[in-house]
PDB file of N, CA and C in Angstrom:
ATOM      1  N   MET A   1      29.042 -10.131  52.521  1.00 69.00           N
ATOM      2  CA  MET A   1      29.239 -11.004  53.558  1.00 69.00           C
ATOM      3  C   MET A   1      29.967 -12.113  53.000  1.00 69.00           C
ATOM      4  N   THR A   2      31.023 -12.608  54.032  1.00 82.00           N
ATOM      5  CA  THR A   2      31.464 -13.968  53.742  1.00 82.00           C
ATOM      6  C   THR A   2      30.765 -15.171  54.320  1.00 82.00           C
ATOM      7  N   GLY A   3      31.250 -16.227  54.183  1.00 83.00           N
ATOM      8  CA  GLY A   3      30.106 -17.551  54.698  1.00 83.00           C
ATOM      9  C   GLY A   3      30.241 -17.487  56.035  1.00 83.00           C
ATOM     10  N   ASP A   4      31.221 -16.991  56.539  1.00 86.00           N
ATOM     11  CA  ASP A   4      31.540 -17.041  58.477  1.00 86.00           C
ATOM     12  C   ASP A   4      30.372 -15.836  58.731  1.00 86.00           C
ATOM     13  N   ASP A   5      30.156 -14.818  58.042  1.00 78.00           N
ATOM     14  CA  ASP A   5      29.597 -13.567  58.396  1.00 78.00           C
ATOM     15  C   ASP A   5      27.940 -14.431  58.479  1.00 78.00           C
ATOM     16  N   ILE A   6      27.647 -15.048  57.345  1.00 79.00           N
ATOM     17  CA  ILE A   6      26.250 -15.198  57.185  1.00 79.00           C
ATOM     18  C   ILE A   6      26.012 -16.574  58.394  1.00 79.00           C
ATOM     19  N   ILE A   7      26.704 -17.197  58.590  1.00 86.00           N
ATOM     20  CA  ILE A   7      26.453 -18.101  59.621  1.00 86.00           C
ATOM     21  C   ILE A   7      26.457 -17.427  61.167  1.00 86.00           C
ATOM     22  N   SER A   8      27.030 -16.577  61.353  1.00 83.00           N
ATOM     23  CA  SER A   8      27.206 -15.545  62.554  1.00 83.00           C
ATOM     24  C   SER A   8      26.108 -14.861  62.767  1.00 83.00           C
ATOM     25  N   VAL A   9      25.299 -14.388  61.460  1.00 76.00           N
ATOM     26  CA  VAL A   9      23.951 -13.789  61.697  1.00 76.00           C
ATOM     27  C   VAL A   9      23.191 -14.764  61.560  1.00 76.00           C
ATOM     28  N   VAL A  10      22.969 -15.972  61.238  1.00 82.00           N
ATOM     29  CA  VAL A  10      21.924 -16.896  61.296  1.00 82.00           C
ATOM     30  C   VAL A  10      21.789 -17.445  62.682  1.00 82.00           C
ATOM     31  N   SER A  11      22.709 -17.596  63.592  1.00 86.00           N
ATOM     32  CA  SER A  11      22.924 -18.147  64.571  1.00 86.00           C
ATOM     33  C   SER A  11      22.775 -17.199  65.674  1.00 86.00           C
ATOM     34  N   ALA A  12      22.910 -15.898  65.229  1.00 80.00           N
ATOM     35  CA  ALA A  12      22.473 -14.791  66.363  1.00 80.00           C
ATOM     36  C   ALA A  12      20.666 -15.071  66.086  1.00 80.00           C
ATOM     37  N   LEU A  13      20.313 -14.831  64.911  1.00 80.00           N
ATOM     38  CA  LEU A  13      18.791 -14.974  64.818  1.00 80.00           C
ATOM     39  C   LEU A  13      18.009 -15.882  65.224  1.00 80.00           C
ATOM     40  N   ILE A  14      18.549 -17.186  64.778  1.00 86.00           N
ATOM     41  CA  ILE A  14      18.070 -18.322  65.732  1.00 86.00           C
ATOM     42  C   ILE A  14      17.935 -18.274  67.441  1.00 86.00           C
ATOM     43  N   GLU A  15      18.834 -17.947  68.067  1.00 85.00           N
ATOM     44  CA  GLU A  15      18.578 -17.542  69.377  1.00 85.00           C
ATOM     45  C   GLU A  15      17.460 -16.874  69.710  1.00 85.00           C
ATOM     46  N   THR A  16      16.824 -15.956  68.846  1.00 82.00           N
ATOM     47  CA  THR A  16      15.719 -15.204  69.133  1.00 82.00           C
ATOM     48  C   THR A  16      14.659 -15.772  68.819  1.00 82.00           C
ATOM     49  N   VAL A  17      14.310 -16.701  68.079  1.00 84.00           N
ATOM     50  CA  VAL A  17      13.090 -17.235  67.646  1.00 84.00           C
ATOM     51  C   VAL A  17      12.176 -17.695  68.424  1.00 84.00           C
ATOM     52  N   GLU A  18      10.967 -17.560  68.550  1.00 86.00           N
ATOM     53  CA  GLU A  18       9.756 -17.889  69.395  1.00 86.00           C
ATOM     54  C   GLU A  18       8.893 -18.394  68.521  1.00 86.00           C
ATOM     55  N   ASN A  19       8.148 -19.371  69.218  1.00 91.00           N
ATOM     56  CA  ASN A  19       6.745 -19.661  68.588  1.00 91.00           C
ATOM     57  C   ASN A  19       5.597 -19.062  68.625  1.00 91.00           C
ATOM     58  N   VAL A  20       4.689 -18.367  68.160  1.00 94.00           N
ATOM     59  CA  VAL A  20       4.020 -17.666  68.284  1.00 94.00           C
ATOM     60  C   VAL A  20       2.500 -18.356  67.779  1.00 94.00           C
ATOM     61  N   HIS A  21       1.683 -18.038  68.731  1.00 96.00           N
ATOM     62  CA  HIS A  21       0.339 -18.657  68.542  1.00 96.00           C
ATOM     63  C   HIS A  21      -0.757 -17.423  67.707  1.00 96.00           C
ATOM     64  N   VAL A  22      -1.061 -17.530  66.832  1.00 97.00           N
ATOM     65  CA  VAL A  22      -1.573 -16.707  65.941  1.00 97.00           C
ATOM     66  C   VAL A  22      -3.299 -16.598  66.218  1.00 97.00           C
ATOM     67  N   THR A  23      -3.493 -15.615  66.506  1.00 97.00           N
ATOM     68  CA  THR A  23      -4.893 -15.427  66.836  1.00 97.00           C
ATOM     69  C   THR A  23      -5.389 -14.231  65.743  1.00 97.00           C
ATOM     70  N   SER A  24      -4.913 -13.220  65.439  1.00 96.00           N
ATOM     71  CA  SER A  24      -5.120 -12.128  64.592  1.00 96.00           C
ATOM     72  C   SER A  24      -5.846 -12.768  63.318  1.00 96.00           C
ATOM     73  N   ASN A  25      -6.485 -11.978  62.435  1.00 96.00           N
ATOM     74  CA  ASN A  25      -7.224 -12.316  61.219  1.00 96.00           C
ATOM     75  C   ASN A  25      -7.001 -10.711  60.380  1.00 96.00           C
ATOM     76  N   ILE A  26      -5.883 -10.374  60.076  1.00 95.00           N
ATOM     77  CA  ILE A  26      -5.903  -9.028  59.601  1.00 95.00           C
ATOM     78  C   ILE A  26      -5.669  -9.423  57.801  1.00 95.00           C
ATOM     79  N   LYS A  27      -6.354  -8.510  57.290  1.00 94.00           N
ATOM     80  CA  LYS A  27      -6.271  -8.808  56.002  1.00 94.00           C
ATOM     81  C   LYS A  27      -5.959  -7.553  55.175  1.00 94.00           C
ATOM     82  N   ALA A  28      -4.524  -7.635  54.960  1.00 91.00           N
ATOM     83  CA  ALA A  28      -3.821  -6.095  54.610  1.00 91.00           C
ATOM     84  C   ALA A  28      -3.401  -5.899  53.008  1.00 91.00           C
ATOM     85  N   VAL A  29      -3.229  -7.570  52.480  1.00 91.00           N
ATOM     86  CA  VAL A  29      -2.932  -7.476  51.265  1.00 91.00           C
ATOM     87  C   VAL A  29      -3.730  -8.429  50.455  1.00 91.00           C
ATOM     88  N   ARG A  30      -3.308  -8.571  48.999  1.00 91.00           N
ATOM     89  CA  ARG A  30      -4.634  -9.556  48.376  1.00 91.00           C
ATOM     90  C   ARG A  30      -3.910 -11.254  48.497  1.00 91.00           C
ATOM     91  N   ASP A  31      -2.664 -11.544  48.942  1.00 93.00           N
ATOM     92  CA  ASP A  31      -2.358 -12.885  49.000  1.00 93.00           C
ATOM     93  C   ASP A  31      -2.657 -13.233  50.469  1.00 93.00           C
ATOM     94  N   PRO A  32      -3.232 -14.367  50.860  1.00 92.00           N
ATOM     95  CA  PRO A  32      -3.675 -14.786  52.156  1.00 92.00           C
ATOM     96  C   PRO A  32      -2.246 -15.321  52.962  1.00 92.00           C
ATOM     97  N   ASP A  33      -1.357 -15.782  52.155  1.00 93.00           N
ATOM     98  CA  ASP A  33       0.069 -16.138  52.572  1.00 93.00           C
ATOM     99  C   ASP A  33       0.815 -14.881  53.262  1.00 93.00           C
ATOM    100  N   ASP A  34       0.640 -13.724  52.438  1.00 95.00           N
ATOM    101  CA  ASP A  34       1.104 -12.554  53.119  1.00 95.00           C
ATOM    102  C   ASP A  34       0.498 -12.055  54.243  1.00 95.00           C
ATOM    103  N   ASP A  35      -0.778 -12.083  54.377  1.00 96.00           N
ATOM    104  CA  ASP A  35      -1.519 -11.745  55.499  1.00 96.00           C
ATOM    105  C   ASP A  35      -1.200 -12.756  56.639  1.00 96.00           C
ATOM    106  N   ALA A  36      -0.826 -13.852  56.394  1.00 96.00           N
ATOM    107  CA  ALA A  36      -0.437 -14.879  57.417  1.00 96.00           C
ATOM    108  C   ALA A  36       0.841 -14.268  57.858  1.00 96.00           C
ATOM    109  N   MET A  37       2.032 -13.907  57.287  1.00 96.00           N
ATOM    110  CA  MET A  37       2.998 -13.169  57.681  1.00 96.00           C
ATOM    111  C   MET A  37       2.913 -12.049  58.422  1.00 96.00           C
ATOM    112  N   ILE A  38       2.054 -10.827  58.148  1.00 97.00           N
ATOM    113  CA  ILE A  38       1.509 -10.155  58.950  1.00 97.00           C
ATOM    114  C   ILE A  38       0.924 -10.265  60.307  1.00 97.00           C
ATOM    115  N   ASN A  39       0.050 -11.469  60.514  1.00 97.00           N
ATOM    116  CA  ASN A  39      -0.687 -11.838  61.417  1.00 97.00           C
ATOM    117  C   ASN A  39       0.304 -12.385  62.408  1.00 97.00           C
ATOM    118  N   THR A  40       1.168 -13.078  62.070  1.00 97.00           N
ATOM    119  CA  THR A  40       2.203 -13.962  62.819  1.00 97.00           C
ATOM    120  C   THR A  40       3.194 -12.638  63.336  1.00 97.00           C
ATOM    121  N   ALA A  41       3.457 -11.628  62.568  1.00 97.00           N
ATOM    122  CA  ALA A  41       4.352 -10.661  63.071  1.00 97.00           C
ATOM    123  C   ALA A  41       3.513  -9.888  64.485  1.00 97.00           C
ATOM    124  N   HIS A  42       2.640  -9.592  63.921  1.00 97.00           N
ATOM    125  CA  HIS A  42       1.797  -8.828  64.608  1.00 97.00           C
ATOM    126  C   HIS A  42       1.483  -9.638  66.028  1.00 97.00           C
ATOM    127  N   ASP A  43       1.172 -10.617  65.995  1.00 98.00           N
ATOM    128  CA  ASP A  43       0.643 -11.305  67.313  1.00 98.00           C
ATOM    129  C   ASP A  43       2.230 -11.788  67.951  1.00 98.00           C
ATOM    130  N   GLY A  44       3.038 -11.779  67.317  1.00 96.00           N
ATOM    131  CA  GLY A  44       4.621 -12.055  68.027  1.00 96.00           C
ATOM    132  C   GLY A  44       5.146 -10.862  68.479  1.00 96.00           C
ATOM    133  N   LYS A  45       4.466  -9.611  68.154  1.00 96.00           N
ATOM    134  CA  LYS A  45       4.875  -8.517  68.316  1.00 96.00           C
ATOM    135  C   LYS A  45       6.422  -8.087  67.939  1.00 96.00           C
ATOM    136  N   ALA A  46       6.628  -8.441  66.431  1.00 95.00           N
ATOM    137  CA  ALA A  46       7.803  -8.166  65.748  1.00 95.00           C
ATOM    138  C   ALA A  46       8.154  -6.588  65.444  1.00 95.00           C
ATOM    139  N   TYR A  47       9.428  -6.686  65.356  1.00 95.00           N
ATOM    140  CA  TYR A  47       9.654  -5.292  65.092  1.00 95.00           C
ATOM    141  C   TYR A  47       9.797  -5.090  63.458  1.00 95.00           C
ATOM    142  N   TYR A  48      10.078  -6.184  62.906  1.00 96.00           N
ATOM    143  CA  TYR A  48      10.255  -6.289  61.525  1.00 96.00           C
ATOM    144  C   TYR A  48       9.821  -7.710  60.886  1.00 96.00           C
ATOM    145  N   ILE A  49       9.529  -7.414  59.467  1.00 96.00           N
ATOM    146  CA  ILE A  49       9.015  -8.776  58.758  1.00 96.00           C
ATOM    147  C   ILE A  49      10.077  -8.587  57.715  1.00 96.00           C
ATOM    148  N   VAL A  50      11.004  -9.492  57.403  1.00 95.00           N
ATOM    149  CA  VAL A  50      11.949  -9.361  56.232  1.00 95.00           C
ATOM    150  C   VAL A  50      11.404 -10.365  55.063  1.00 95.00           C
ATOM    151  N   SER A  51      11.218  -9.964  53.909  1.00 95.00           N
ATOM    152  CA  SER A  51      10.802 -10.386  52.891  1.00 95.00           C
ATOM    153  C   SER A  51      11.065  -9.817  51.537  1.00 95.00           C
ATOM    154  N   GLY A  52      11.306 -10.724  50.652  1.00 95.00           N
ATOM    155  CA  GLY A  52      11.515 -10.383  49.024  1.00 95.00           C
ATOM    156  C   GLY A  52      10.186 -10.149  48.459  1.00 95.00           C
ATOM    157  N   ASP A  53       8.921 -10.400  49.215  1.00 95.00           N
ATOM    158  CA  ASP A  53       7.564 -10.192  48.156  1.00 95.00           C
ATOM    159  C   ASP A  53       7.275  -8.857  48.016  1.00 95.00           C
ATOM    160  N   PRO A  54       7.007  -8.288  46.764  1.00 94.00           N
ATOM    161  CA  PRO A  54       6.701  -6.952  46.627  1.00 94.00           C
ATOM    162  C   PRO A  54       5.373  -6.310  47.217  1.00 94.00           C
ATOM    163  N   ASP A  55       4.528  -7.155  47.511  1.00 93.00           N
ATOM    164  CA  ASP A  55       3.349  -6.825  48.093  1.00 93.00           C
ATOM    165  C   ASP A  55       3.426  -6.581  49.598  1.00 93.00           C
ATOM    166  N   LEU A  56       3.901  -7.145  50.047  1.00 96.00           N
ATOM    167  CA  LEU A  56       4.518  -6.712  51.674  1.00 96.00           C
ATOM    168  C   LEU A  56       5.612  -5.337  51.724  1.00 96.00           C
ATOM    169  N   LEU A  57       6.748  -5.688  50.736  1.00 96.00           N
ATOM    170  CA  LEU A  57       7.559  -4.570  50.721  1.00 96.00           C
ATOM    171  C   LEU A  57       6.930  -3.248  50.405  1.00 96.00           C
ATOM    172  N   ASN A  58       5.966  -3.413  49.306  1.00 95.00           N
ATOM    173  CA  ASN A  58       5.149  -1.991  49.228  1.00 95.00           C
ATOM    174  C   ASN A  58       4.663  -1.619  50.467  1.00 95.00           C
ATOM    175  N   LEU A  59       4.306  -2.318  51.246  1.00 95.00           N
ATOM    176  CA  LEU A  59       3.286  -1.731  52.598  1.00 95.00           C
ATOM    177  C   LEU A  59       4.598  -0.680  53.205  1.00 95.00           C
ATOM    178  N   LYS A  60       5.668  -1.143  53.266  1.00 96.00           N
ATOM    179  CA  LYS A  60       6.790  -0.638  53.870  1.00 96.00           C
ATOM    180  C   LYS A  60       6.726  -0.644  55.605  1.00 96.00           C
ATOM    181  N   LYS A  61       5.686  -0.614  56.177  1.00 96.00           N
ATOM    182  CA  LYS A  61       5.371  -0.318  57.469  1.00 96.00           C
ATOM    183  C   LYS A  61       3.630  -0.947  58.072  1.00 96.00           C
ATOM    184  N   PHE A  62       3.466  -1.820  58.928  1.00 95.00           N
ATOM    185  CA  PHE A  62       2.114  -2.200  59.046  1.00 95.00           C
ATOM    186  C   PHE A  62       2.031  -2.004  60.410  1.00 95.00           C
ATOM    187  N   ASN A  63       1.207  -1.268  61.165  1.00 95.00           N
ATOM    188  CA  ASN A  63       0.890  -1.287  62.209  1.00 95.00           C
ATOM    189  C   ASN A  63       2.180  -1.181  63.490  1.00 95.00           C
ATOM    190  N   GLY A  64       3.020  -0.255  62.700  1.00 96.00           N
ATOM    191  CA  GLY A  64       4.458  -0.227  63.618  1.00 96.00           C
ATOM    192  C   GLY A  64       5.465  -1.071  63.294  1.00 96.00           C
ATOM    193  N   ILE A  65       5.130  -2.212  62.557  1.00 98.00           N
ATOM    194  CA  ILE A  65       6.034  -3.205  62.072  1.00 98.00           C
ATOM    195  C   ILE A  65       6.755  -2.829  60.842  1.00 98.00           C
ATOM    196  N   GLU A  66       8.143  -2.888  60.596  1.00 98.00           N
ATOM    197  CA  GLU A  66       9.008  -2.355  59.294  1.00 98.00           C
ATOM    198  C   GLU A  66       9.120  -3.508  58.762  1.00 98.00           C
ATOM    199  N   ILE A  67       8.653  -3.284  57.334  1.00 98.00           N
ATOM    200  CA  ILE A  67       8.700  -4.337  56.421  1.00 98.00           C
ATOM    201  C   ILE A  67       9.782  -4.133  55.759  1.00 98.00           C
ATOM    202  N   VAL A  68      10.900  -4.885  55.246  1.00 98.00           N
ATOM    203  CA  VAL A  68      12.240  -4.868  54.881  1.00 98.00           C
ATOM    204  C   VAL A  68      12.744  -6.058  54.005  1.00 98.00           C
ATOM    205  N   SER A  69      13.718  -5.872  52.970  1.00 96.00           N
ATOM    206  CA  SER A  69      14.313  -6.786  52.307  1.00 96.00           C
ATOM    207  C   SER A  69      15.368  -7.501  53.212  1.00 96.00           C
ATOM    208  N   VAL A  70      15.888  -8.316  52.534  1.00 90.00           N
ATOM    209  CA  VAL A  70      16.912  -9.017  53.294  1.00 90.00           C
ATOM    210  C   VAL A  70      18.273  -7.867  53.167  1.00 90.00           C
ATOM    211  N   ASP A  71      18.415  -7.354  52.175  1.00 92.00           N
ATOM    212  CA  ASP A  71      19.664  -6.599  52.065  1.00 92.00           C
ATOM    213  C   ASP A  71      19.307  -5.406  53.234  1.00 92.00           C
ATOM    214  N   VAL A  72      17.991  -4.968  53.483  1.00 95.00           N
ATOM    215  CA  VAL A  72      18.104  -3.714  54.454  1.00 95.00           C
ATOM    216  C   VAL A  72      18.384  -4.613  55.879  1.00 95.00           C
ATOM    217  N   MET A  73      17.714  -5.643  55.872  1.00 90.00           N
ATOM    218  CA  MET A  73      17.617  -6.080  57.100  1.00 90.00           C
ATOM    219  C   MET A  73      19.220  -6.265  57.473  1.00 90.00           C
ATOM    220  N   LEU A  74      19.843  -7.115  56.725  1.00 85.00           N
ATOM    221  CA  LEU A  74      21.337  -7.077  56.825  1.00 85.00           C
ATOM    222  C   LEU A  74      22.076  -5.878  57.369  1.00 85.00           C
ATOM    223  N   LYS A  75      21.978  -4.835  56.414  1.00 91.00           N
ATOM    224  CA  LYS A  75      22.422  -3.577  56.910  1.00 91.00           C
ATOM    225  C   LYS A  75      22.312  -3.236  58.343  1.00 91.00           C
ATOM    226  N   ILE A  76      20.709  -3.166  58.805  1.00 90.00           N
ATOM    227  CA  ILE A  76      20.419  -2.905  59.967  1.00 90.00           C
ATOM    228  C   ILE A  76      21.451  -3.853  61.131  1.00 90.00           C
ATOM    229  N   LEU A  77      21.368  -4.915  61.020  1.00 82.00           N
ATOM    230  CA  LEU A  77      21.931  -5.669  61.997  1.00 82.00           C
ATOM    231  C   LEU A  77      23.416  -5.300  61.749  1.00 82.00           C
ATOM    232  N   GLN A  78      23.940  -5.161  60.799  1.00 82.00           N
ATOM    233  CA  GLN A  78      25.578  -4.681  60.942  1.00 82.00           C
ATOM    234  C   GLN A  78      25.691  -3.310  61.518  1.00 82.00           C
ATOM    235  N   SER A  79      25.037  -2.513  61.307  1.00 88.00           N
ATOM    236  CA  SER A  79      24.885  -1.146  62.207  1.00 88.00           C
ATOM    237  C   SER A  79      24.649  -1.433  63.504  1.00 88.00           C
ATOM    238  N   LYS A  80      24.055  -2.499  64.220  1.00 78.00           N
ATOM    239  CA  LYS A  80      24.021  -2.591  65.550  1.00 78.00           C
ATOM    240  C   LYS A  80      25.212  -3.421  65.792  1.00 78.00           C
ATOM    241  N   ALA A  81      25.911  -4.101  65.193  1.00 67.00           N
ATOM    242  CA  ALA A  81      26.813  -4.976  65.561  1.00 67.00           C
ATOM    243  C   ALA A  81      28.346  -4.200  66.390  1.00 67.00           C
TER     244      ALA A  81
END
């Protein structure tokens, strides 16, 4: 991807950002920070969690939320463009 491509992707993502009030307390992995990501995605009704964290990536999917790497997400976004 070129610098312009990255700017376009980030700009498109920024337009879809929402604040999420997190009320869930799901314990899915050993790291509480990772659980915070899962809880935020769950309460925000996210379709994806994008992460480089091995513990999250090993889950692959949680409660219908796909957990993918940045590279995989870029491919998903490019396929929808």
